N, CA, C and O atoms as a Maestro MAE file, in Angstrom:
{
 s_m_m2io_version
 :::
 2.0.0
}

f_m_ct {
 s_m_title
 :::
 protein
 m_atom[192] {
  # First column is atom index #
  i_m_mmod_type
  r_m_x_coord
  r_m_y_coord
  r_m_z_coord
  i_m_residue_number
  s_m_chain_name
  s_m_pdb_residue_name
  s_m_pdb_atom_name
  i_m_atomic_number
  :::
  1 25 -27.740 7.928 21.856 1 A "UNK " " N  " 7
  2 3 -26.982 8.772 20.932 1 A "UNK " " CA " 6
  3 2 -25.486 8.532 21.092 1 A "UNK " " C  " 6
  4 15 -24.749 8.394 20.116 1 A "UNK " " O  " 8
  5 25 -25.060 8.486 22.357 2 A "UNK " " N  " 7
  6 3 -23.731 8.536 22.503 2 A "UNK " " CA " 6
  7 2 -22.869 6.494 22.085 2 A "UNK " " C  " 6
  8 15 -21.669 6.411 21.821 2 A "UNK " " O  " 8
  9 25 -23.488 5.616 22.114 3 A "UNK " " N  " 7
  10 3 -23.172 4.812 21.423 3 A "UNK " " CA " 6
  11 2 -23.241 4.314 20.154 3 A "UNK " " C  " 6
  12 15 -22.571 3.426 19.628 3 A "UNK " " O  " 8
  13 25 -24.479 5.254 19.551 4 A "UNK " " N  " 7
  14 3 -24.526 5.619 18.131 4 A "UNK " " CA " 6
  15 2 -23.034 6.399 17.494 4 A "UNK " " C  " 6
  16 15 -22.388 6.132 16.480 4 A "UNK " " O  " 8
  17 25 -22.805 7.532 18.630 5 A "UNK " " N  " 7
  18 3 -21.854 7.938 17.596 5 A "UNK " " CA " 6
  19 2 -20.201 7.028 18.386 5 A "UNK " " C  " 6
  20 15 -19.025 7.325 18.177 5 A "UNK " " O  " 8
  21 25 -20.603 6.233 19.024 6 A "UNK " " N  " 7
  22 3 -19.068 5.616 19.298 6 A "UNK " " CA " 6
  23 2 -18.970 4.451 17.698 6 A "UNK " " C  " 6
  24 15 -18.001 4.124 17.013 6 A "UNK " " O  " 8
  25 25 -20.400 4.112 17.598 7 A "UNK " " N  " 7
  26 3 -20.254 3.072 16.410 7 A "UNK " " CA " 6
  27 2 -19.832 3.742 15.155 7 A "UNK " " C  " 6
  28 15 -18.854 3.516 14.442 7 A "UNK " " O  " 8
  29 25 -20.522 4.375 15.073 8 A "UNK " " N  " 7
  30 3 -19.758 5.839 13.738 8 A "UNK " " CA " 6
  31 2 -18.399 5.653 13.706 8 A "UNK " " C  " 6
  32 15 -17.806 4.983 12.861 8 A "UNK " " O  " 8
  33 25 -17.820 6.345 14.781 9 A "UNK " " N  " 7
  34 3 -16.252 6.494 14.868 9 A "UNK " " CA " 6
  35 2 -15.583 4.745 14.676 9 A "UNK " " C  " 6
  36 15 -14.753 4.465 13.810 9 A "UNK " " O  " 8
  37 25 -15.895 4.187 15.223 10 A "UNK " " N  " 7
  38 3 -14.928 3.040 15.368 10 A "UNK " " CA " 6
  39 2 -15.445 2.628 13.864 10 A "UNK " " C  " 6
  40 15 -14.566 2.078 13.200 10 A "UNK " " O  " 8
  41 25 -16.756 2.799 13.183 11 A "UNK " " N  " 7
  42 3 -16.647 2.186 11.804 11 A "UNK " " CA " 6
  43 2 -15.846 3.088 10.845 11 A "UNK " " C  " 6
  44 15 -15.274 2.540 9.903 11 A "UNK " " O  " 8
  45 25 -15.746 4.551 11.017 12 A "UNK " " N  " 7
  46 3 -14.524 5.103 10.477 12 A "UNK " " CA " 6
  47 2 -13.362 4.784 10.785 12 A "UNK " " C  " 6
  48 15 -12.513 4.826 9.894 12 A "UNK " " O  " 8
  49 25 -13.045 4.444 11.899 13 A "UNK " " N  " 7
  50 3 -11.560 3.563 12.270 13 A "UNK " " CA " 6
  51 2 -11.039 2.167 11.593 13 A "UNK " " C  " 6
  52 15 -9.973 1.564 11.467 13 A "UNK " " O  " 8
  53 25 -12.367 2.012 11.241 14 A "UNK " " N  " 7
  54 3 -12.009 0.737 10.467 14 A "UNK " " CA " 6
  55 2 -11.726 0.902 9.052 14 A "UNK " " C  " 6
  56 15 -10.992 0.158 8.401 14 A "UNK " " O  " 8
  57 25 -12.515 2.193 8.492 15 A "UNK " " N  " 7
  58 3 -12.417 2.567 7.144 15 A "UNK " " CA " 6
  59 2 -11.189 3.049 6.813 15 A "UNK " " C  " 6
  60 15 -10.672 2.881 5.709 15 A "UNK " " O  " 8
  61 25 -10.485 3.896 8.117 16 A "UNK " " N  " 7
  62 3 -9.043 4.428 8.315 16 A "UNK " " CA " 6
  63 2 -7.870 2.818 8.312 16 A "UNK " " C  " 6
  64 15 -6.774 2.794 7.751 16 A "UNK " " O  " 8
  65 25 -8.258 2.078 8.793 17 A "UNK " " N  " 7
  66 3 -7.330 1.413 8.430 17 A "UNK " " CA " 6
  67 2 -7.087 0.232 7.295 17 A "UNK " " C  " 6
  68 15 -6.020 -0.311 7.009 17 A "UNK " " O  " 8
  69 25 -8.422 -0.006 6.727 18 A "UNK " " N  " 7
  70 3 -8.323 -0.108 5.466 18 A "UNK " " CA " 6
  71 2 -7.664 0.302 4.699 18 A "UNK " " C  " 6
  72 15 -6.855 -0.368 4.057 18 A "UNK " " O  " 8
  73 25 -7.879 1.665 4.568 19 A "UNK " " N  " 7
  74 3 -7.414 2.971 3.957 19 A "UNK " " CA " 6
  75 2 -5.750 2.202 4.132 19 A "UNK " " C  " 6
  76 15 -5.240 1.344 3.412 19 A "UNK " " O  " 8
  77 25 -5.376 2.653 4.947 20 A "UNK " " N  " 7
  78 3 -3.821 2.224 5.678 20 A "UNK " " CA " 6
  79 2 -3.299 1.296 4.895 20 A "UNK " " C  " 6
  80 15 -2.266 1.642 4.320 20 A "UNK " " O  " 8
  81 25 -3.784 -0.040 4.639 21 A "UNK " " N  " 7
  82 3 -3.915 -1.003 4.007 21 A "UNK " " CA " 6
  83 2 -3.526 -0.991 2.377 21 A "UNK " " C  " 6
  84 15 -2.600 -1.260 1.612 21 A "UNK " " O  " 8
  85 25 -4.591 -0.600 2.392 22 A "UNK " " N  " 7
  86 3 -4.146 -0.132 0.878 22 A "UNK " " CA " 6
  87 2 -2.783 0.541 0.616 22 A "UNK " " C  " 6
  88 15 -1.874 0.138 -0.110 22 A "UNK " " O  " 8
  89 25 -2.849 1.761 1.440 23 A "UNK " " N  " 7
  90 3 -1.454 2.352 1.161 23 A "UNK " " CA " 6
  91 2 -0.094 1.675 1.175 23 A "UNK " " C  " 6
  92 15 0.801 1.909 0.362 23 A "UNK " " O  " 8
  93 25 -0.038 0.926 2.052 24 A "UNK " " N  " 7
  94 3 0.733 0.293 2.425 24 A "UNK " " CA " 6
  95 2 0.803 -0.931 1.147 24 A "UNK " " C  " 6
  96 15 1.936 -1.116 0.703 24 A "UNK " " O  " 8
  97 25 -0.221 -1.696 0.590 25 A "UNK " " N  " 7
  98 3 -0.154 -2.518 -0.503 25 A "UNK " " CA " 6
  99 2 0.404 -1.900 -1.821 25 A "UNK " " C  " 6
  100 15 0.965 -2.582 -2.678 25 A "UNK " " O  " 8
  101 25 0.183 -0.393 -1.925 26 A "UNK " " N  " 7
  102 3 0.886 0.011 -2.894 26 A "UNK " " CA " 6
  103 2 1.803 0.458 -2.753 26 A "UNK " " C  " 6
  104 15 2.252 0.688 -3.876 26 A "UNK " " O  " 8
  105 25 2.706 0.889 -1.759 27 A "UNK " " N  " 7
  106 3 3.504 1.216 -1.274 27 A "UNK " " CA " 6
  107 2 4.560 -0.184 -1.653 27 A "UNK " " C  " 6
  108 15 5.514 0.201 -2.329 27 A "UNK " " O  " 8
  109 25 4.593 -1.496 -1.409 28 A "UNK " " N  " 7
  110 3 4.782 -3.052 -1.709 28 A "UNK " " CA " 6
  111 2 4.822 -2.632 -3.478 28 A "UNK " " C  " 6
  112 15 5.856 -2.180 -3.970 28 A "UNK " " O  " 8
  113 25 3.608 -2.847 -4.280 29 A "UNK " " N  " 7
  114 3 3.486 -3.124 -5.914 29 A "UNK " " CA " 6
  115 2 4.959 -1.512 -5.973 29 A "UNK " " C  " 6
  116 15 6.058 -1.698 -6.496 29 A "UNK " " O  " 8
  117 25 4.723 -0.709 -5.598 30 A "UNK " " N  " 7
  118 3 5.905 0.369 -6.226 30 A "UNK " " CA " 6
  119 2 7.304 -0.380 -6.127 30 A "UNK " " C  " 6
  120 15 8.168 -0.676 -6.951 30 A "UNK " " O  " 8
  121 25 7.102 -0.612 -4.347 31 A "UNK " " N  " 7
  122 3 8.763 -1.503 -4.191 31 A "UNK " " CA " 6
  123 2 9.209 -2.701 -5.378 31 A "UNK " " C  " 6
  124 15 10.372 -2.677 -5.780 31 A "UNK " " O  " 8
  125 25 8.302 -3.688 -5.894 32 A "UNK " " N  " 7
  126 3 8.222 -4.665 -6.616 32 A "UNK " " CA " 6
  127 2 8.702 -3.807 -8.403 32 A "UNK " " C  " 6
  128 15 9.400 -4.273 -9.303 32 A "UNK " " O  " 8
  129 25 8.128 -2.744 -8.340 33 A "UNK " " N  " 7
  130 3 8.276 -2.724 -9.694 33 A "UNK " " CA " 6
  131 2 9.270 -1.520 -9.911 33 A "UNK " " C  " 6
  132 15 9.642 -1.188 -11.036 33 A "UNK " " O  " 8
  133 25 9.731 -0.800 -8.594 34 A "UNK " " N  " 7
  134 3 11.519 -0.890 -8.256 34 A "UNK " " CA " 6
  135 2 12.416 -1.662 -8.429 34 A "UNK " " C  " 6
  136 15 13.473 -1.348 -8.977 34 A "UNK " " O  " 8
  137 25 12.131 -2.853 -7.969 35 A "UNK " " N  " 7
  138 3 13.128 -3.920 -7.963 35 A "UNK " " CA " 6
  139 2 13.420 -4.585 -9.763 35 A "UNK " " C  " 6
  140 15 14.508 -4.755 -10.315 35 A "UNK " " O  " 8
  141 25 12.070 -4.831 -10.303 36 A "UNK " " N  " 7
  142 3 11.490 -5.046 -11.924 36 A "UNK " " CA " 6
  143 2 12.877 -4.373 -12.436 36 A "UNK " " C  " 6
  144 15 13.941 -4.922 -12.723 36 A "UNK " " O  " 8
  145 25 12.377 -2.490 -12.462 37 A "UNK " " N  " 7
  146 3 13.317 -1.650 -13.258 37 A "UNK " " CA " 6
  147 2 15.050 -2.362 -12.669 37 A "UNK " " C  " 6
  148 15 15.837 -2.522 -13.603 37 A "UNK " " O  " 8
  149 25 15.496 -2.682 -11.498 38 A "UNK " " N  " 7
  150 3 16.640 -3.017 -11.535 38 A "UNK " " CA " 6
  151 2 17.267 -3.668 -11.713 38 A "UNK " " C  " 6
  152 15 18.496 -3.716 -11.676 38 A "UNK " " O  " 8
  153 25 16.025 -4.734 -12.102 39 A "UNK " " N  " 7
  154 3 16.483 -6.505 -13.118 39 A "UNK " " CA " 6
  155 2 16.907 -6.017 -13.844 39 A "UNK " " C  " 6
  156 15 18.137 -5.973 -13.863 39 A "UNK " " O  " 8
  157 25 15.704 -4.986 -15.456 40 A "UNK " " N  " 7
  158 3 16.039 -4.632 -16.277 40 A "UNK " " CA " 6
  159 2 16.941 -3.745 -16.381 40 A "UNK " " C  " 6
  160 15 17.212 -3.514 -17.559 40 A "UNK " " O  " 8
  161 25 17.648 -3.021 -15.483 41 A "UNK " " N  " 7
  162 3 18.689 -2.489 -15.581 41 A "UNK " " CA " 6
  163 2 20.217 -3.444 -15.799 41 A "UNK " " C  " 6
  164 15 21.267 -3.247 -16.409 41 A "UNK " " O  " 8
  165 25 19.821 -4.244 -15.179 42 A "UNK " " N  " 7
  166 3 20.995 -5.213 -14.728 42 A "UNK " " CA " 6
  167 2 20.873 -6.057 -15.942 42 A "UNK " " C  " 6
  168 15 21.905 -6.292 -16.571 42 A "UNK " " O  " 8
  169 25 19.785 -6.523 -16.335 43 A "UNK " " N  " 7
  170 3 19.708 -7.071 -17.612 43 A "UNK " " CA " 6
  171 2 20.468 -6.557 -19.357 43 A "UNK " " C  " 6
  172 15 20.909 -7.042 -20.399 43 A "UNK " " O  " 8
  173 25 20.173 -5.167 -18.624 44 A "UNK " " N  " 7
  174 3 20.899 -4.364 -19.956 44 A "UNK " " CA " 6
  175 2 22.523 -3.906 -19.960 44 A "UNK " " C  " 6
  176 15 23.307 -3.649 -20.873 44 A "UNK " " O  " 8
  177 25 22.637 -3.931 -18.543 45 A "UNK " " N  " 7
  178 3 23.871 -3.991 -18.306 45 A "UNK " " CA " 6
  179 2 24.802 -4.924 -18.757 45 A "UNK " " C  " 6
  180 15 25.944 -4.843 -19.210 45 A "UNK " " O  " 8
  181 25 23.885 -5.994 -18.476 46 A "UNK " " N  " 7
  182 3 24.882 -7.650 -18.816 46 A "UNK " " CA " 6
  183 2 25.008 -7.901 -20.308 46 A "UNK " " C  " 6
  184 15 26.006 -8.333 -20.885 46 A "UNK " " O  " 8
  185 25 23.446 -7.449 -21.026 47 A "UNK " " N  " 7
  186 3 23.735 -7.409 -22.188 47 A "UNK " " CA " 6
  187 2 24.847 -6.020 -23.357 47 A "UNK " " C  " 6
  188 15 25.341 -5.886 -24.476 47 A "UNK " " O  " 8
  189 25 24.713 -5.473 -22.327 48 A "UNK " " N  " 7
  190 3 26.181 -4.832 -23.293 48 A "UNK " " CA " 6
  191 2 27.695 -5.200 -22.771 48 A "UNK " " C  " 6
  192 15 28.678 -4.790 -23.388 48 A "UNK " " O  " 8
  :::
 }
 m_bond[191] {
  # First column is bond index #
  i_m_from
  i_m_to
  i_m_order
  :::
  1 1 2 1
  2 2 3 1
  3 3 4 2
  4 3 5 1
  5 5 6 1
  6 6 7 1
  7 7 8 2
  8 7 9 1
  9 9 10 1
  10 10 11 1
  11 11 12 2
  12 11 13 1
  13 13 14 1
  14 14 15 1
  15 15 16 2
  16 15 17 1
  17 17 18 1
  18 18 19 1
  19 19 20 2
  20 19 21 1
  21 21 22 1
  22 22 23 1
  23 23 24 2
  24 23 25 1
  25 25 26 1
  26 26 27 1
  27 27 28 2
  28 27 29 1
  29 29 30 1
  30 30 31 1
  31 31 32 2
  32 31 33 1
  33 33 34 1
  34 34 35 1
  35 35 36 2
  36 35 37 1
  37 37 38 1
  38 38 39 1
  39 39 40 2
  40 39 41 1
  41 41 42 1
  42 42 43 1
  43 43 44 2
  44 43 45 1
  45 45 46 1
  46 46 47 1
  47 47 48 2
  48 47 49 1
  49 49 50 1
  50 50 51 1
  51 51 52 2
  52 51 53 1
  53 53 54 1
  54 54 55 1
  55 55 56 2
  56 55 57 1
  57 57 58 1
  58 58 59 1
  59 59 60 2
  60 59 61 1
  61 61 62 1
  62 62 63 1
  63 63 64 2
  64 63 65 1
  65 65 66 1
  66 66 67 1
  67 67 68 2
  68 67 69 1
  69 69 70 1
  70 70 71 1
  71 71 72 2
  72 71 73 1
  73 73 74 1
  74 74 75 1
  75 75 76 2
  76 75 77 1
  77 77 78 1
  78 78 79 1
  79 79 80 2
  80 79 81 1
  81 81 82 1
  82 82 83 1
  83 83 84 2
  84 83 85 1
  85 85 86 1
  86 86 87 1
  87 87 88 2
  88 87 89 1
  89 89 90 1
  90 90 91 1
  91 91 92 2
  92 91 93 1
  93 93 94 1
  94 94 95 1
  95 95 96 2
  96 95 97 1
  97 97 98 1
  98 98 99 1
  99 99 100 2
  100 99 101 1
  101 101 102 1
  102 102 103 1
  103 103 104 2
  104 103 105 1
  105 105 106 1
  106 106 107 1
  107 107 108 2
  108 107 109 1
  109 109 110 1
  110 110 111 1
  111 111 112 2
  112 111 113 1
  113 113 114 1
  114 114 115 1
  115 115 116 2
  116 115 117 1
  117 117 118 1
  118 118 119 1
  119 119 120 2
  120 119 121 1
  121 121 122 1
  122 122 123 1
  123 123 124 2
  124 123 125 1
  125 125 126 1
  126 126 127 1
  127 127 128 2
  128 127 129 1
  129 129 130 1
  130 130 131 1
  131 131 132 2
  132 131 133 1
  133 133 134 1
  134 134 135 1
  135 135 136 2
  136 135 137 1
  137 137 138 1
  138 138 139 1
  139 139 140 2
  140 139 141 1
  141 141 142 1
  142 142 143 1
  143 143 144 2
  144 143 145 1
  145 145 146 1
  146 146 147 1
  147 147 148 2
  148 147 149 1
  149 149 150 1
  150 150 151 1
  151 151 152 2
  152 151 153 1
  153 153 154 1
  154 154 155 1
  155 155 156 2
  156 155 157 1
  157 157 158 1
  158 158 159 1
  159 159 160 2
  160 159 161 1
  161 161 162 1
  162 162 163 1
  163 163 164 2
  164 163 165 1
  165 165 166 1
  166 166 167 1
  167 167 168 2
  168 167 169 1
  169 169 170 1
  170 170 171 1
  171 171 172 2
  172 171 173 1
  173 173 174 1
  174 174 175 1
  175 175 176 2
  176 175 177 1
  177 177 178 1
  178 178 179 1
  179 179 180 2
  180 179 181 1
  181 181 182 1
  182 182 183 1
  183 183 184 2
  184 183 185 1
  185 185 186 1
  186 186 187 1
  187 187 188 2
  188 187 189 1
  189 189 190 1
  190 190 191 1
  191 191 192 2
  :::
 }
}
């Protein structure tokens, strides 16, 4: 039982940092499409 539930936990640890993963990847696509809006800012800037 008791290495049954160590495998449990550590396969939720793994699901937790997946999890992490992800966040962190979108956390990246937001920064990227931060940066996007400040082309197009700069873009509109230049064009006026």
């Amino acid at each position: 039982m008791t290495s049954y539930e160590l495998r449990i936990t550590n396969y939720e640890l793994r699901v937790t940092n997946y999890e992490l993963r992800i966040t962190s990847y979108e956390l990246r696509i937001t920064n990227y499409e931060l940066r996007v809006t400040n082309i197009k800012q700069i873009l509109l800037t230049v064009n006026y």
